[in-house]
Structure formats: C-alpha cells, structure tokens
Amino acid sequence: EDQVTQSPEALRLQEGESSSLNCSYTVSGLRGLFWYRQDPGKGPEFLFTLYSAGEEKEKERLKATLTKKESFLHITAPKPEDSATYLCAVQGIQGAQKLVFGQGTRLTINP
Amino acid sequence: DARVTQTPRHKVTEMGQEVTMRCQPILGHNTVFWYRQTMMQGLELLAYFRNRAPLDDSGMPKDRFSAEMPDATLATLKIQPSEPRDSAVYFCASGGDSEQFFGPGTRLTVL
C-alpha cells in the first residue's frame, strides 16, 4: 500500500528564515510526486510535480527536490504570505491516477 | 481562468437527510475525483471517473454514498442517509494524466 509521511506536522519560522519540509514515501512504483499548498477554507493549490530521483523544480521562494525515498520542499527567505499547509502526494504506477496524500505540514511565517 | 466549481459551498443538515454535492470540472479534463478531508484522516480519495466512467470507488461507504457523472460538465456525490460522522469538507478535483486541480470544497455538517 502506498504511504506518505510528512514532517514536521507544524513549523513556525521568522520572516526570512529558510527551512525545509520533508515528505517520505513508499510506493510500489512512482509515477509522480506532487506538492500542493492549501490555505484555510480553500482547496489545495497545485505547486509541483516531480517524476524521477534527482529532479528539481522551483517557483518563487519554493524549490522541490526528489530522491528515491523522499522529497523536500525548500523555502528560501519566506514571507508571511507563504503561511499555509503544504501537502505532499504520490501517484503510483499501479493506482492509475489515484493520489495518496500525506497529513501535511502547517507552516507559519511570523513577520 | 479555468477552475473547478462546487456547489453548495456550505451545507448543514440533520442526520438521516439526503445530501447532494455538485461539481463542474475544468473543460477538457477527462478525469474527475471526489475527496473528503477531515482533521483526523486528512485527504482521502472517495471515488474517481475517467471519461465519465467510474474507475475506483473503493474509498466510499457504498451503503450510503453514490457518485455519478451524468455528463462531462457535471459530477455528483450523494449521501443518503447522512450521519454525523460524514461531517467533513468534500473536494472535487479534475485533471488529465498527471496533475489534479481542486475545487473550493463543500463543507458539510450533519447534526
């Protein structure tokens, strides 16, 4: 069974203080790993898809990386508007297009 | 700006009543997903359709939940009878072969 574990559950940073969120996964065969951002009262917003180990993608202050066992979401010099819950999900080759989500990391950036 | 739309956004009902949630996927997307989000369980896949045909509904309590896609512009999720444990946020998402794009959700409260 595909599984995703995210850590930490919650992270509080000062504005400008860089850090990383972790997503560990087990999947029979990885089709893709996805990062989403979710603001309170809203649906998850797509950020990145990573397909193979060694791949990296960037968007503004966010950079996602992938290894064979985990993915990191690096946040560089964050701003208060980066505060949100960040969700990681995997899509396995046996599950067709099914996504299995982790519990998320709740990120708070203090001004 | 193409978006997934969901109605209603909020629903409060009493135990035993029927609840119907509706979703309009992004035009051109061939896959539609229904998820449920709670604090305890996180995001769980209930069912999904490809080209309007049900592919997997193993995440759904079949005795009370049903999902249909009567046409390419409408997906429905019905609960009959509803129970307090069904209280959650229900998300619809649509996509192609990879990324999924989420709607704003229906917050359901069953008293």
Short mmCIF file of N, CA, C and O in Angstrom, two decimals, chain A residues 20-101:
data_model
loop_
_atom_site.label_atom_id
_atom_site.label_comp_id
_atom_site.label_asym_id
_atom_site.label_seq_id
_atom_site.Cartn_x
_atom_site.Cartn_y
_atom_site.Cartn_z
N SER A 20 13.26 23.64 5.44
CA SER A 20 12.81 22.60 4.53
C SER A 20 11.72 21.76 5.16
O SER A 20 11.76 21.50 6.38
N LEU A 21 10.78 21.32 4.34
CA LEU A 21 9.74 20.39 4.74
C LEU A 21 10.04 19.04 4.10
O LEU A 21 10.51 18.98 2.96
N ASN A 22 9.75 17.97 4.85
CA ASN A 22 10.09 16.64 4.38
C ASN A 22 8.85 15.83 4.02
O ASN A 22 7.81 15.93 4.68
N CYS A 23 8.97 15.02 2.99
CA CYS A 23 7.91 14.10 2.57
C CYS A 23 8.57 12.76 2.28
O CYS A 23 9.31 12.63 1.29
N SER A 24 8.34 11.77 3.17
CA SER A 24 8.87 10.43 2.95
C SER A 24 7.76 9.56 2.37
O SER A 24 6.61 9.66 2.78
N TYR A 25 8.12 8.70 1.42
CA TYR A 25 7.07 7.92 0.77
C TYR A 25 7.51 6.49 0.51
O TYR A 25 8.70 6.19 0.40
N THR A 26 6.52 5.62 0.45
CA THR A 26 6.72 4.25 -0.02
C THR A 26 5.66 4.00 -1.07
O THR A 26 4.47 4.26 -0.86
N VAL A 27 6.12 3.52 -2.21
CA VAL A 27 5.19 3.28 -3.32
C VAL A 27 5.77 2.15 -4.15
O VAL A 27 6.99 2.02 -4.30
N SER A 28 4.91 1.35 -4.72
CA SER A 28 5.38 0.18 -5.49
C SER A 28 6.14 0.61 -6.73
O SER A 28 7.09 -0.04 -7.15
N GLY A 29 5.76 1.68 -7.33
CA GLY A 29 6.46 2.25 -8.48
C GLY A 29 5.97 3.67 -8.62
O GLY A 29 4.78 3.90 -8.72
N LEU A 30 6.89 4.62 -8.63
CA LEU A 30 6.46 6.02 -8.59
C LEU A 30 6.16 6.52 -10.00
O LEU A 30 7.02 6.50 -10.89
N ARG A 31 4.93 7.01 -10.15
CA ARG A 31 4.57 7.68 -11.39
C ARG A 31 4.85 9.18 -11.25
O ARG A 31 5.32 9.82 -12.19
N GLY A 32 4.57 9.73 -10.06
CA GLY A 32 4.83 11.15 -9.83
C GLY A 32 4.65 11.51 -8.38
O GLY A 32 3.91 10.84 -7.64
N LEU A 33 5.35 12.56 -7.94
CA LEU A 33 5.19 13.09 -6.58
C LEU A 33 4.75 14.54 -6.72
O LEU A 33 5.32 15.29 -7.52
N PHE A 34 3.74 14.89 -5.96
CA PHE A 34 3.08 16.18 -6.13
C PHE A 34 3.16 16.99 -4.84
O PHE A 34 3.02 16.43 -3.75
N TRP A 35 3.35 18.29 -4.98
CA TRP A 35 3.25 19.22 -3.85
C TRP A 35 2.09 20.18 -4.12
O TRP A 35 1.95 20.72 -5.22
N TYR A 36 1.31 20.37 -3.04
CA TYR A 36 0.19 21.29 -3.08
C TYR A 36 0.30 22.25 -1.89
O TYR A 36 0.84 21.90 -0.85
N ARG A 37 -0.28 23.41 -2.05
CA ARG A 37 -0.42 24.37 -0.97
C ARG A 37 -1.90 24.53 -0.67
O ARG A 37 -2.72 24.63 -1.59
N GLN A 38 -2.26 24.54 0.62
CA GLN A 38 -3.65 24.73 0.99
C GLN A 38 -3.78 25.85 2.01
O GLN A 38 -3.20 25.77 3.10
N ASP A 39 -4.57 26.85 1.67
CA ASP A 39 -4.88 27.94 2.59
C ASP A 39 -6.18 27.60 3.32
O ASP A 39 -7.02 26.86 2.79
N PRO A 40 -6.37 28.14 4.53
CA PRO A 40 -7.58 27.82 5.30
C PRO A 40 -8.86 28.12 4.53
O PRO A 40 -9.00 29.18 3.93
N GLY A 41 -9.78 27.16 4.50
CA GLY A 41 -11.06 27.35 3.83
C GLY A 41 -11.02 27.22 2.33
O GLY A 41 -12.01 27.52 1.66
N LYS A 42 -9.89 26.77 1.79
CA LYS A 42 -9.77 26.66 0.33
C LYS A 42 -9.31 25.26 -0.06
O LYS A 42 -8.87 24.47 0.77
N GLY A 43 -9.43 24.97 -1.35
CA GLY A 43 -8.96 23.70 -1.85
C GLY A 43 -7.46 23.72 -2.08
O GLY A 43 -6.85 24.79 -2.21
N PRO A 44 -6.82 22.55 -2.11
CA PRO A 44 -5.38 22.50 -2.39
C PRO A 44 -5.06 23.11 -3.74
O PRO A 44 -5.78 22.90 -4.72
N GLU A 45 -3.95 23.85 -3.77
CA GLU A 45 -3.49 24.52 -4.99
C GLU A 45 -2.23 23.83 -5.47
O GLU A 45 -1.26 23.70 -4.72
N PHE A 46 -2.23 23.39 -6.72
CA PHE A 46 -1.10 22.65 -7.27
C PHE A 46 0.16 23.52 -7.33
O PHE A 46 0.11 24.68 -7.76
N LEU A 47 1.29 22.93 -6.90
CA LEU A 47 2.59 23.62 -6.97
C LEU A 47 3.53 22.94 -7.96
O LEU A 47 4.00 23.58 -8.90
N PHE A 48 3.86 21.67 -7.70
CA PHE A 48 4.89 20.98 -8.50
C PHE A 48 4.53 19.51 -8.71
O PHE A 48 3.86 18.92 -7.88
N THR A 49 5.07 18.96 -9.80
CA THR A 49 5.12 17.51 -9.98
C THR A 49 6.58 17.13 -10.24
O THR A 49 7.27 17.77 -11.04
N LEU A 50 7.05 16.09 -9.54
CA LEU A 50 8.38 15.54 -9.75
C LEU A 50 8.22 14.10 -10.19
O LEU A 50 7.40 13.36 -9.62
N TYR A 51 9.02 13.67 -11.17
CA TYR A 51 8.81 12.35 -11.73
C TYR A 51 9.94 11.37 -11.45
O TYR A 51 9.71 10.15 -11.44
N SER A 52 11.17 11.87 -11.28
CA SER A 52 12.28 10.94 -11.10
C SER A 52 13.30 11.50 -10.13
O SER A 52 13.44 12.73 -9.97
N ALA A 53 14.03 10.59 -9.47
CA ALA A 53 15.05 10.97 -8.50
C ALA A 53 16.06 11.91 -9.15
O ALA A 53 16.50 11.68 -10.27
N GLY A 54 16.39 12.96 -8.40
CA GLY A 54 17.33 13.95 -8.90
C GLY A 54 16.67 15.16 -9.52
O GLY A 54 17.31 16.19 -9.74
N GLU A 55 15.39 15.05 -9.78
CA GLU A 55 14.68 16.16 -10.39
C GLU A 55 14.43 17.28 -9.38
O GLU A 55 14.22 17.02 -8.20
N GLU A 56 14.49 18.52 -9.83
CA GLU A 56 14.23 19.69 -9.00
C GLU A 56 13.33 20.64 -9.78
O GLU A 56 13.45 20.75 -11.00
N LYS A 57 12.44 21.32 -9.02
CA LYS A 57 11.61 22.35 -9.64
C LYS A 57 11.51 23.54 -8.70
O LYS A 57 11.50 23.37 -7.48
N GLU A 58 11.43 24.74 -9.28
CA GLU A 58 11.40 25.96 -8.48
C GLU A 58 10.24 26.85 -8.88
O GLU A 58 9.83 26.88 -10.05
N LYS A 59 9.74 27.55 -7.86
CA LYS A 59 8.70 28.54 -8.10
C LYS A 59 8.82 29.60 -7.02
O LYS A 59 8.58 29.33 -5.85
N GLU A 60 9.25 30.76 -7.41
CA GLU A 60 9.46 31.87 -6.48
C GLU A 60 10.40 31.44 -5.35
O GLU A 60 11.54 31.08 -5.59
N ARG A 61 9.93 31.42 -4.12
CA ARG A 61 10.80 31.09 -2.98
C ARG A 61 10.79 29.60 -2.67
O ARG A 61 11.41 29.17 -1.67
N LEU A 62 10.13 28.79 -3.45
CA LEU A 62 9.99 27.36 -3.21
C LEU A 62 10.82 26.55 -4.20
O LEU A 62 10.86 26.86 -5.39
N LYS A 63 11.48 25.51 -3.68
CA LYS A 63 12.17 24.56 -4.54
C LYS A 63 11.89 23.16 -4.03
O LYS A 63 12.06 22.88 -2.84
N ALA A 64 11.43 22.29 -4.92
CA ALA A 64 11.13 20.91 -4.57
C ALA A 64 12.19 19.99 -5.17
O ALA A 64 12.60 20.18 -6.32
N THR A 65 12.63 19.02 -4.36
CA THR A 65 13.62 18.05 -4.81
C THR A 65 13.09 16.65 -4.53
O THR A 65 12.22 16.46 -3.67
N LEU A 66 13.66 15.66 -5.24
CA LEU A 66 13.16 14.29 -5.11
C LEU A 66 14.31 13.29 -5.09
O LEU A 66 15.25 13.39 -5.89
N THR A 67 14.24 12.36 -4.12
CA THR A 67 15.12 11.20 -4.11
C THR A 67 14.24 9.96 -4.23
O THR A 67 13.02 10.06 -4.37
N LYS A 68 14.84 8.79 -4.13
CA LYS A 68 14.07 7.55 -4.28
C LYS A 68 13.18 7.26 -3.07
O LYS A 68 12.28 6.42 -3.15
N LYS A 69 13.42 7.97 -1.96
CA LYS A 69 12.64 7.70 -0.76
C LYS A 69 11.92 8.92 -0.21
O LYS A 69 11.04 8.78 0.64
N GLU A 70 12.34 10.11 -0.61
CA GLU A 70 11.74 11.30 -0.02
C GLU A 70 11.83 12.51 -0.95
O GLU A 70 12.60 12.51 -1.92
N SER A 71 11.04 13.50 -0.59
CA SER A 71 11.07 14.77 -1.30
C SER A 71 11.19 15.87 -0.25
O SER A 71 10.69 15.74 0.86
N PHE A 72 11.86 16.94 -0.65
CA PHE A 72 11.96 18.10 0.22
C PHE A 72 11.37 19.31 -0.49
O PHE A 72 11.52 19.47 -1.70
N LEU A 73 10.71 20.13 0.33
CA LEU A 73 10.25 21.42 -0.18
C LEU A 73 11.05 22.48 0.58
O LEU A 73 10.87 22.66 1.79
N HIS A 74 11.98 23.11 -0.12
CA HIS A 74 12.84 24.11 0.48
C HIS A 74 12.19 25.49 0.32
O HIS A 74 11.76 25.84 -0.78
N ILE A 75 12.16 26.23 1.42
CA ILE A 75 11.58 27.56 1.39
C ILE A 75 12.69 28.56 1.75
O ILE A 75 13.23 28.49 2.86
N THR A 76 13.00 29.42 0.80
CA THR A 76 14.10 30.36 0.95
C THR A 76 13.56 31.76 1.26
O THR A 76 12.70 32.27 0.53
N ALA A 77 14.06 32.34 2.34
CA ALA A 77 13.66 33.69 2.74
C ALA A 77 12.15 33.87 2.70
O ALA A 77 11.62 34.71 1.95
N PRO A 78 11.41 33.06 3.46
CA PRO A 78 9.95 33.09 3.36
C PRO A 78 9.36 34.41 3.83
O PRO A 78 9.95 35.13 4.66
N LYS A 79 8.15 34.69 3.32
CA LYS A 79 7.39 35.86 3.70
C LYS A 79 6.10 35.39 4.39
O LYS A 79 5.69 34.24 4.20
N PRO A 80 5.44 36.26 5.14
CA PRO A 80 4.19 35.85 5.82
C PRO A 80 3.16 35.25 4.87
O PRO A 80 2.42 34.34 5.27
N GLU A 81 3.12 35.69 3.62
CA GLU A 81 2.14 35.14 2.66
C GLU A 81 2.44 33.69 2.26
O GLU A 81 1.62 33.06 1.59
N ASP A 82 3.58 33.18 2.66
CA ASP A 82 3.90 31.77 2.42
C ASP A 82 3.27 30.86 3.49
O ASP A 82 3.34 29.63 3.37
N SER A 83 2.66 31.45 4.50
CA SER A 83 2.00 30.67 5.53
C SER A 83 0.83 29.90 4.93
O SER A 83 -0.03 30.47 4.26
N ALA A 84 0.82 28.58 5.15
CA ALA A 84 -0.20 27.70 4.59
C ALA A 84 0.12 26.28 5.06
O ALA A 84 1.14 26.05 5.70
N THR A 85 -0.75 25.34 4.70
CA THR A 85 -0.43 23.93 4.87
C THR A 85 0.08 23.40 3.55
O THR A 85 -0.54 23.62 2.50
N TYR A 86 1.20 22.71 3.59
CA TYR A 86 1.80 22.15 2.38
C TYR A 86 1.59 20.63 2.39
O TYR A 86 1.96 19.95 3.34
N LEU A 87 0.98 20.15 1.32
CA LEU A 87 0.62 18.74 1.19
C LEU A 87 1.48 18.07 0.13
O LEU A 87 1.73 18.65 -0.93
N CYS A 88 1.89 16.86 0.44
CA CYS A 88 2.65 16.03 -0.49
C CYS A 88 1.78 14.84 -0.86
O CYS A 88 1.03 14.32 -0.02
N ALA A 89 1.86 14.38 -2.10
CA ALA A 89 1.08 13.23 -2.54
C ALA A 89 1.88 12.42 -3.55
O ALA A 89 2.70 12.98 -4.29
N VAL A 90 1.64 11.11 -3.57
CA VAL A 90 2.29 10.26 -4.56
C VAL A 90 1.25 9.60 -5.44
O VAL A 90 0.13 9.33 -5.03
N GLN A 91 1.67 9.34 -6.65
CA GLN A 91 0.87 8.61 -7.62
C GLN A 91 1.69 7.41 -8.04
O GLN A 91 2.78 7.56 -8.59
N GLY A 92 1.19 6.22 -7.75
CA GLY A 92 1.91 5.01 -8.08
C GLY A 92 1.51 4.47 -9.44
O GLY A 92 0.44 4.77 -9.95
N ILE A 93 2.36 3.63 -9.99
CA ILE A 93 2.08 3.10 -11.33
C ILE A 93 0.92 2.12 -11.30
O ILE A 93 0.25 1.92 -12.31
N GLN A 94 0.63 1.54 -10.12
CA GLN A 94 -0.46 0.57 -10.04
C GLN A 94 -1.79 1.22 -9.72
O GLN A 94 -2.83 0.59 -9.86
N GLY A 95 -1.77 2.45 -9.27
CA GLY A 95 -3.02 3.09 -8.83
C GLY A 95 -3.63 3.98 -9.87
O GLY A 95 -4.45 4.83 -9.53
N ALA A 96 -3.24 3.81 -11.13
CA ALA A 96 -3.74 4.67 -12.21
C ALA A 96 -3.46 6.12 -11.82
O ALA A 96 -2.34 6.48 -11.57
N GLN A 97 -4.49 6.95 -11.79
CA GLN A 97 -4.25 8.37 -11.47
C GLN A 97 -4.51 8.70 -10.01
O GLN A 97 -4.51 9.86 -9.62
N LYS A 98 -4.68 7.68 -9.18
CA LYS A 98 -5.00 7.90 -7.77
C LYS A 98 -3.84 8.58 -7.05
O LYS A 98 -2.69 8.19 -7.20
N LEU A 99 -4.14 9.60 -6.24
CA LEU A 99 -3.14 10.27 -5.39
C LEU A 99 -3.34 9.84 -3.95
O LEU A 99 -4.47 9.80 -3.46
N VAL A 100 -2.23 9.56 -3.27
CA VAL A 100 -2.24 9.29 -1.84
C VAL A 100 -1.54 10.45 -1.16
O VAL A 100 -0.37 10.72 -1.46
N PHE A 101 -2.25 11.13 -0.27
CA PHE A 101 -1.74 12.34 0.37
C PHE A 101 -1.16 12.07 1.74
O PHE A 101 -1.62 11.17 2.46
#
